[in-house]
Coordinates of C-alpha atoms and ligand atoms in Angstrom, one line a residue:
M74 CA 31.8 60.6 63.6
S75 CA 32.3 56.8 63.7
I76 CA 35.1 54.9 63.1
R77 CA 33.6 54.0 59.4
E78 CA 32.5 57.6 58.7
L79 CA 35.9 59.3 59.9
D80 CA 38.3 56.6 57.0
R81 CA 35.4 56.6 54.3
Q82 CA 35.8 60.8 54.4
Y83 CA 39.7 60.6 55.4
V84 CA 41.6 57.6 53.7
A85 CA 41.8 57.2 50.3
N86 CA 39.4 55.6 48.5
T87 CA 41.6 52.6 47.4
Y88 CA 40.1 49.7 49.5
K89 CA 37.0 48.5 49.7
R90 CA 36.7 47.2 53.1
F91 CA 34.4 44.4 54.8
P92 CA 31.6 45.8 57.3
V93 CA 33.9 44.6 60.4
E94 CA 36.2 47.6 62.6
I95 CA 38.7 44.8 64.4
V96 CA 40.2 46.5 68.3
S97 CA 42.1 43.0 69.1
G98 CA 42.7 39.2 68.7
K99 CA 45.3 36.2 70.1
G100 CA 46.6 34.0 67.7
S101 CA 44.1 32.8 65.2
V102 CA 40.8 35.4 66.6
V103 CA 40.3 38.6 66.4
R104 CA 37.8 40.6 68.3
D105 CA 35.6 43.7 66.8
T106 CA 34.6 47.0 68.9
D107 CA 31.5 44.9 69.8
G108 CA 33.4 42.4 71.2
R109 CA 32.3 40.1 68.4
E110 CA 34.9 37.3 67.1
Y111 CA 36.1 35.8 64.6
I112 CA 38.7 32.8 63.3
D113 CA 41.1 34.9 61.1
M114 CA 41.2 32.9 58.0
G115 CA 43.6 35.9 56.0
S116 CA 46.2 36.8 59.0
G117 CA 45.5 40.1 57.4
I118 CA 46.8 38.6 53.5
A119 CA 49.7 36.0 54.6
V120 CA 51.4 38.4 57.4
T121 CA 50.6 37.4 60.7
S122 CA 52.4 34.2 60.7
F123 CA 51.8 33.4 64.0
G124 CA 48.7 35.2 64.4
V125 CA 48.0 38.5 66.4
A126 CA 49.4 39.7 69.5
D127 CA 51.7 35.9 69.8
E128 CA 53.8 36.2 72.9
I129 CA 57.1 34.9 71.7
W130 CA 56.8 37.4 68.5
Q131 CA 55.9 40.3 71.2
K132 CA 58.6 39.6 73.3
A133 CA 61.2 39.9 70.6
V134 CA 59.4 43.1 69.4
I135 CA 58.8 44.6 72.6
E136 CA 63.0 43.6 74.3
Q137 CA 64.0 45.4 70.6
I138 CA 61.8 48.5 71.0
G139 CA 63.3 49.5 74.7
K140 CA 66.8 49.3 72.5
V141 CA 66.4 50.6 69.7
Q142 CA 64.0 51.3 67.3
H143 CA 65.5 52.5 63.7
T144 CA 69.1 53.3 63.3
S145 CA 69.2 54.1 59.5
N146 CA 71.6 52.3 57.6
L147 CA 74.7 54.2 58.4
Y148 CA 75.5 51.9 60.9
Y149 CA 75.5 48.1 61.6
T150 CA 72.5 46.8 64.0
E151 CA 72.3 43.0 65.0
P152 CA 69.1 42.0 64.0
C153 CA 70.0 43.0 60.6
A154 CA 73.0 41.2 60.1
K155 CA 71.3 37.9 61.6
L156 CA 68.2 38.0 59.7
A157 CA 70.2 38.3 56.5
E158 CA 72.3 35.7 58.0
A159 CA 68.9 33.2 58.6
L160 CA 68.6 33.9 55.4
C161 CA 71.4 32.9 53.0
T162 CA 72.1 29.8 55.6
R163 CA 68.3 28.6 55.0
T164 CA 68.1 29.3 51.2
G165 CA 72.3 28.9 50.3
M166 CA 71.6 32.5 49.1
K167 CA 74.6 35.1 49.7
K168 CA 73.5 38.2 50.1
V169 CA 70.1 40.2 51.4
F170 CA 69.1 43.7 50.7
F171 CA 66.1 44.5 53.0
S172 CA 63.2 46.9 52.7
N173 CA 59.6 47.3 54.1
S174 CA 56.8 45.6 51.4
G175 CA 56.8 43.1 48.7
A176 CA 56.7 45.6 45.2
E177 CA 60.0 46.9 47.2
A178 CA 61.4 43.7 47.2
N179 CA 60.9 43.2 43.5
E180 CA 62.3 46.2 42.7
C181 CA 65.7 45.3 43.9
M182 CA 65.3 42.3 42.3
I183 CA 64.4 43.6 38.7
K184 CA 67.8 46.7 39.3
A185 CA 69.7 43.6 40.0
A186 CA 68.9 41.4 37.2
R187 CA 69.3 44.4 35.0
K188 CA 72.2 45.7 36.3
W189 CA 74.0 42.0 35.8
A190 CA 72.5 41.8 32.6
A191 CA 73.6 44.8 31.4
E192 CA 77.1 44.0 32.7
N193 CA 76.5 40.3 31.5
K194 CA 75.2 40.5 28.3
G195 CA 75.2 43.9 27.1
A196 CA 73.2 47.0 27.2
D197 CA 70.4 46.5 24.8
C198 CA 69.7 42.9 27.6
F199 CA 67.2 44.2 29.8
T200 CA 64.0 42.2 29.4
I201 CA 62.2 40.7 32.2
A202 CA 59.2 37.9 31.0
T203 CA 57.2 38.0 33.8
L204 CA 53.2 34.6 34.1
K205 CA 50.5 35.7 32.6
N206 CA 48.0 36.8 35.8
S207 CA 50.5 37.0 38.1
F208 CA 51.4 39.4 40.3
H209 CA 54.3 41.7 41.6
G210 CA 53.0 44.6 43.5
R211 CA 51.7 48.1 43.0
T212 CA 54.4 50.6 42.3
I213 CA 54.7 51.9 38.4
T214 CA 57.6 49.1 37.6
T215 CA 56.0 46.3 39.7
L216 CA 53.1 47.0 38.0
A217 CA 54.6 47.0 34.1
A218 CA 55.8 42.9 35.8
T219 CA 52.2 42.4 36.7
G220 CA 50.8 40.2 34.0
Q221 CA 47.7 41.6 34.2
A222 CA 46.5 43.8 31.5
H223 CA 43.4 45.4 34.2
Y224 CA 46.0 46.9 36.1
H225 CA 47.6 48.9 33.7
E226 CA 44.9 50.2 32.1
L227 CA 44.7 53.9 34.5
F228 CA 48.4 54.4 34.7
Q229 CA 50.3 54.4 31.6
P230 CA 53.5 55.0 30.9
L231 CA 54.4 52.2 32.9
T232 CA 57.9 51.3 33.3
P233 CA 59.7 49.6 29.5
G234 CA 61.4 46.2 29.7
F235 CA 58.7 43.3 30.2
V236 CA 57.2 41.0 28.7
S237 CA 54.4 38.9 29.0
V238 CA 54.2 34.9 28.8
D239 CA 51.8 32.3 29.3
A240 CA 52.6 29.5 32.0
G241 CA 53.1 26.5 30.4
S242 CA 54.6 27.8 27.6
I243 CA 58.6 27.4 26.7
A244 CA 58.2 28.6 23.3
Q245 CA 56.3 31.6 23.9
L246 CA 60.1 31.9 26.1
D247 CA 61.9 31.6 23.3
E248 CA 59.9 33.6 21.4
A249 CA 60.2 36.1 23.7
N250 CA 64.5 35.7 24.0
A251 CA 64.5 36.0 19.8
K252 CA 62.1 39.8 19.6
T253 CA 64.5 41.0 22.2
P254 CA 67.5 39.4 24.6
L255 CA 65.5 38.7 27.7
A256 CA 67.4 39.4 31.4
A257 CA 65.6 37.4 33.2
V258 CA 62.0 35.6 33.9
M259 CA 60.2 36.8 36.9
I260 CA 57.8 33.6 38.5
E261 CA 55.0 33.3 41.6
C262 CA 55.7 29.2 42.0
I263 CA 52.1 29.3 43.1
Q264 CA 50.0 32.8 41.3
G265 CA 47.7 34.3 45.2
E266 CA 46.2 36.8 43.6
G267 CA 45.9 35.1 40.9
G268 CA 43.4 33.2 42.3
V269 CA 46.1 30.5 44.4
V270 CA 47.1 28.6 41.0
P271 CA 50.4 26.4 41.3
L272 CA 52.6 26.1 38.3
D273 CA 52.4 22.8 37.3
P274 CA 55.7 21.1 38.6
A275 CA 57.0 19.8 34.7
Y276 CA 56.8 23.3 33.3
A277 CA 58.6 24.9 36.3
K278 CA 61.6 22.2 35.6
A279 CA 61.1 23.1 32.1
L280 CA 61.7 26.4 32.8
S281 CA 64.2 26.3 34.9
G282 CA 66.0 24.2 32.1
W283 CA 65.6 27.0 30.0
T284 CA 66.7 29.6 32.3
K285 CA 70.2 28.0 32.5
K286 CA 70.6 27.0 29.1
N287 CA 70.3 30.4 28.2
D288 CA 71.7 32.9 30.7
V289 CA 68.9 33.7 31.4
L290 CA 68.8 34.7 35.1
L291 CA 65.2 32.7 37.4
L292 CA 63.2 35.5 39.8
I293 CA 61.3 34.0 41.9
D294 CA 58.6 36.6 43.5
E295 CA 58.1 34.3 47.4
V296 CA 55.9 37.9 49.0
Q297 CA 53.2 35.2 49.3
T298 CA 54.0 31.6 48.9
G299 CA 57.4 32.7 51.1
N300 CA 58.1 32.0 55.3
G301 CA 56.8 29.2 55.5
R302 CA 52.8 29.1 53.8
T303 CA 53.6 26.2 51.5
G304 CA 54.3 23.7 54.0
A305 CA 58.0 24.9 52.8
L306 CA 60.4 27.7 54.1
Y307 CA 60.1 29.1 50.6
A308 CA 57.8 27.6 48.1
Y309 CA 60.3 27.1 45.4
M310 CA 61.7 24.3 47.6
N311 CA 58.5 22.2 46.7
Y312 CA 59.4 22.5 42.8
G313 CA 63.3 21.7 43.9
L314 CA 63.8 24.8 41.5
Q315 CA 67.8 27.2 42.2
P316 CA 66.7 30.7 41.9
D317 CA 69.1 33.0 41.4
A318 CA 66.9 36.0 43.4
V319 CA 64.2 35.5 45.8
S320 CA 61.8 38.3 47.0
T321 CA 60.0 38.1 50.0
A322 CA 58.0 39.8 53.1
K323 CA 54.2 39.3 53.2
G324 CA 54.6 36.8 56.2
L325 CA 58.3 37.5 57.1
A326 CA 58.3 39.5 59.7
G327 CA 54.7 37.9 60.9
G328 CA 53.1 41.7 61.3
L329 CA 55.9 44.4 60.2
P330 CA 56.7 45.6 58.0
L331 CA 60.0 43.9 56.2
G332 CA 61.0 43.6 52.2
A333 CA 63.4 41.1 52.1
T334 CA 65.7 40.3 48.0
L335 CA 67.9 37.0 48.5
L336 CA 70.6 37.1 45.9
G337 CA 72.1 33.8 44.6
E338 CA 75.5 33.6 43.5
R339 CA 75.2 35.1 40.2
L340 CA 73.9 38.3 41.5
E341 CA 75.8 38.4 45.2
G342 CA 78.0 41.1 43.6
V343 CA 75.8 43.3 41.4
L344 CA 74.7 45.8 43.5
G345 CA 77.9 48.4 45.3
Y346 CA 78.0 51.5 46.7
G347 CA 75.0 53.2 46.0
D348 CA 73.3 51.2 44.0
H349 CA 70.2 51.0 46.0
G350 CA 68.9 51.7 49.0
S351 CA 66.0 52.1 51.5
T352 CA 65.7 54.7 55.2
F353 CA 63.3 52.1 56.4
G354 CA 64.5 48.7 54.8
G355 CA 66.1 47.2 57.5
N356 CA 64.7 48.1 60.4
P357 CA 66.1 46.8 63.5
V358 CA 62.4 45.5 64.8
S359 CA 61.7 44.7 61.8
C360 CA 64.5 42.2 62.3
A361 CA 64.0 40.9 65.3
A362 CA 61.0 40.3 65.0
A363 CA 61.8 38.3 61.0
L364 CA 64.4 36.8 63.3
S365 CA 61.8 35.5 65.9
V366 CA 59.4 33.4 62.8
L367 CA 62.1 32.0 61.1
S368 CA 63.6 30.4 64.3
R369 CA 59.6 29.4 64.9
I370 CA 59.6 27.6 60.9
D371 CA 61.7 24.6 61.9
A372 CA 61.3 20.8 60.9
D373 CA 58.1 20.4 62.9
L374 CA 56.4 23.4 62.3
L375 CA 56.4 22.3 58.0
A376 CA 54.9 19.4 58.8
D377 CA 52.4 20.8 60.3
V378 CA 51.6 22.7 57.9
R379 CA 51.3 20.3 55.5
R380 CA 48.6 18.3 58.2
K381 CA 46.6 21.7 58.1
S382 CA 46.3 21.9 55.1
R383 CA 45.8 17.9 53.7
M384 CA 42.5 17.8 56.4
V385 CA 41.8 20.9 54.9
F386 CA 41.9 19.6 51.4
E387 CA 40.3 16.5 53.0
A388 CA 37.3 18.2 54.3
L389 CA 36.6 20.2 50.7
D390 CA 37.0 18.1 47.8
G391 CA 34.4 17.0 46.1
A392 CA 32.3 18.7 49.1
P393 CA 28.6 19.8 47.5
G394 CA 28.8 23.6 46.3
V395 CA 32.7 23.7 45.7
E396 CA 34.0 22.7 42.4
A397 CA 37.6 22.9 42.8
V398 CA 40.3 23.3 45.9
S399 CA 43.5 24.9 44.9
G400 CA 46.8 25.7 46.7
I401 CA 49.5 24.1 48.1
G402 CA 50.1 24.3 52.0
L403 CA 48.2 26.8 54.1
M404 CA 47.5 28.8 51.0
I405 CA 44.7 27.3 49.4
G406 CA 42.0 28.6 46.9
V407 CA 38.3 27.1 46.6
K408 CA 36.0 27.4 43.8
C409 CA 32.4 27.7 44.5
V410 CA 29.4 27.4 42.9
R411 CA 28.3 30.7 44.4
P412 CA 30.5 33.6 44.1
A413 CA 33.2 34.0 46.9
A414 CA 31.9 37.9 47.4
E415 CA 28.9 36.2 48.7
I416 CA 30.3 33.4 50.4
V417 CA 32.7 35.4 52.2
T418 CA 30.3 38.1 53.4
K419 CA 28.2 35.1 55.0
C420 CA 31.0 33.6 56.5
I421 CA 31.4 36.5 58.3
E422 CA 27.9 37.0 59.1
R423 CA 29.5 34.0 60.8
G424 CA 31.8 34.8 62.4
V425 CA 34.9 33.2 60.1
L426 CA 37.0 36.4 57.8
F427 CA 38.1 34.6 54.7
L428 CA 40.1 36.4 51.8
T429 CA 39.2 36.7 48.1
A430 CA 41.3 35.6 45.4
K431 CA 39.8 36.2 41.8
D432 CA 36.7 33.6 42.0
K433 CA 37.8 31.7 45.0
V434 CA 37.8 32.0 48.5
R435 CA 41.3 32.0 49.8
L436 CA 42.2 30.8 52.8
L437 CA 46.0 32.3 54.4
P438 CA 45.6 31.8 58.2
A439 CA 48.2 31.6 60.8
L440 CA 50.9 29.0 60.5
N441 CA 50.2 27.8 64.0
I442 CA 46.3 28.0 63.7
P443 CA 44.8 25.2 66.0
D444 CA 43.0 22.4 64.3
E445 CA 40.3 22.7 65.8
L446 CA 40.0 26.5 64.8
L447 CA 40.7 25.6 61.7
M448 CA 37.8 23.0 61.1
K449 CA 35.3 24.9 62.9
A450 CA 36.2 27.5 60.1
V451 CA 36.2 25.4 57.3
N452 CA 32.8 23.9 58.3
I453 CA 31.5 27.2 58.4
L454 CA 33.5 28.1 54.3
K455 CA 31.7 23.9 54.0
E456 CA 28.1 25.1 54.8
A457 CA 28.0 28.4 52.6
A458 CA 29.1 26.6 49.4
A459 CA 26.8 24.3 50.2
E460 CA 23.3 26.3 50.9
Ligands
PLP527 C1 51.2 41.0 48.3 C2 52.6 40.9 46.7 C3 53.3 41.6 46.4 C4 53.0 43.1 46.8 O1 53.0 43.2 48.1 P1 53.3 44.3 48.8 O2 53.5 44.6 50.2 O3 51.8 45.2 48.9 O4 54.1 45.6 48.3 C5 54.2 41.5 45.5 N1 53.7 40.5 44.6 C6 53.3 39.1 45.1 C7 53.4 37.3 45.0 C8 52.0 39.4 47.0 O5 51.7 38.2 46.8

């Protein structure tokens, strides 16, 4: 049987795959079984931060694999401790819990918020407000946090204790808080799966003020927006916010599974021995990869992400067949006149892999994609949109 047939027969049918079988790649170019090359504008959904088979990243991973690949959390390891230090130093957060995915990073954030609220505001204070159109993961609890009803329908009953409010409305937070005292508000600075929709800065500021005034925690999901993606180390920094906790994953380890929950001053002491755990969490190979990735996300790289972003916006704004361009940094959504899926299919035929998010074509290229490849891909998108 061909790989495609094997996959269809034996892999759970949860993914609608594109007709491309990727076997290798280098940087922002991936190759299929026939040796055909594609410009990779999705980087595995914002995961391969420095592209595929990047040499610096590979070196960090191979070096650690040669020493020890896993120890369990019963013992200390250098990559785990040093990565936690790097994350705290660069954000001002106080402690890090490591897991393996975005959903798990959010689960930890939710557990920490619930424990803090029970201890500080009373046993009846556990409700977390999230935004409509948000996406926080696929576990039963993070689905409950996700403010999109169509994800919920088949999996009732979900974890109780979540309420969703419209982004932009402080009044709805007041209402929710009056009905049942809120423990936290959880947001994405840019809704990724929701269609690359950035929060209005004035609302983000008002929301932050509201959480402070009401002694409610501010939790920020940076699973997709984090680790340089928006031209800042974390997207909340673009907004001048001070979160109580931040979750991240996708691009953190540049292609290996790793989730991190960063806890600020109010939450640093909330999780004690036995309160949470993960067998694979903080895996030394993933942490060594993340240390390498983080060390390269410096001021120069972030400025370059912003410069590349401006090039893309300038090329696409007002282009024929393009209705709107949204996003920050290298997290960009393009609303076209033609359906996004149709444009993505056309671009695959022309050698470029784009993603979709709701009704938009989504761009999440590697942070170091060469200008030439970036603009070649953007021009192919422009052509497809204009047809
Ligand atoms: C992808 C994503 C998640 C879920 O991450 P997984 O690693 O798939 O569990 C959660 N929140 C946001 C904002 C995401 O983009």
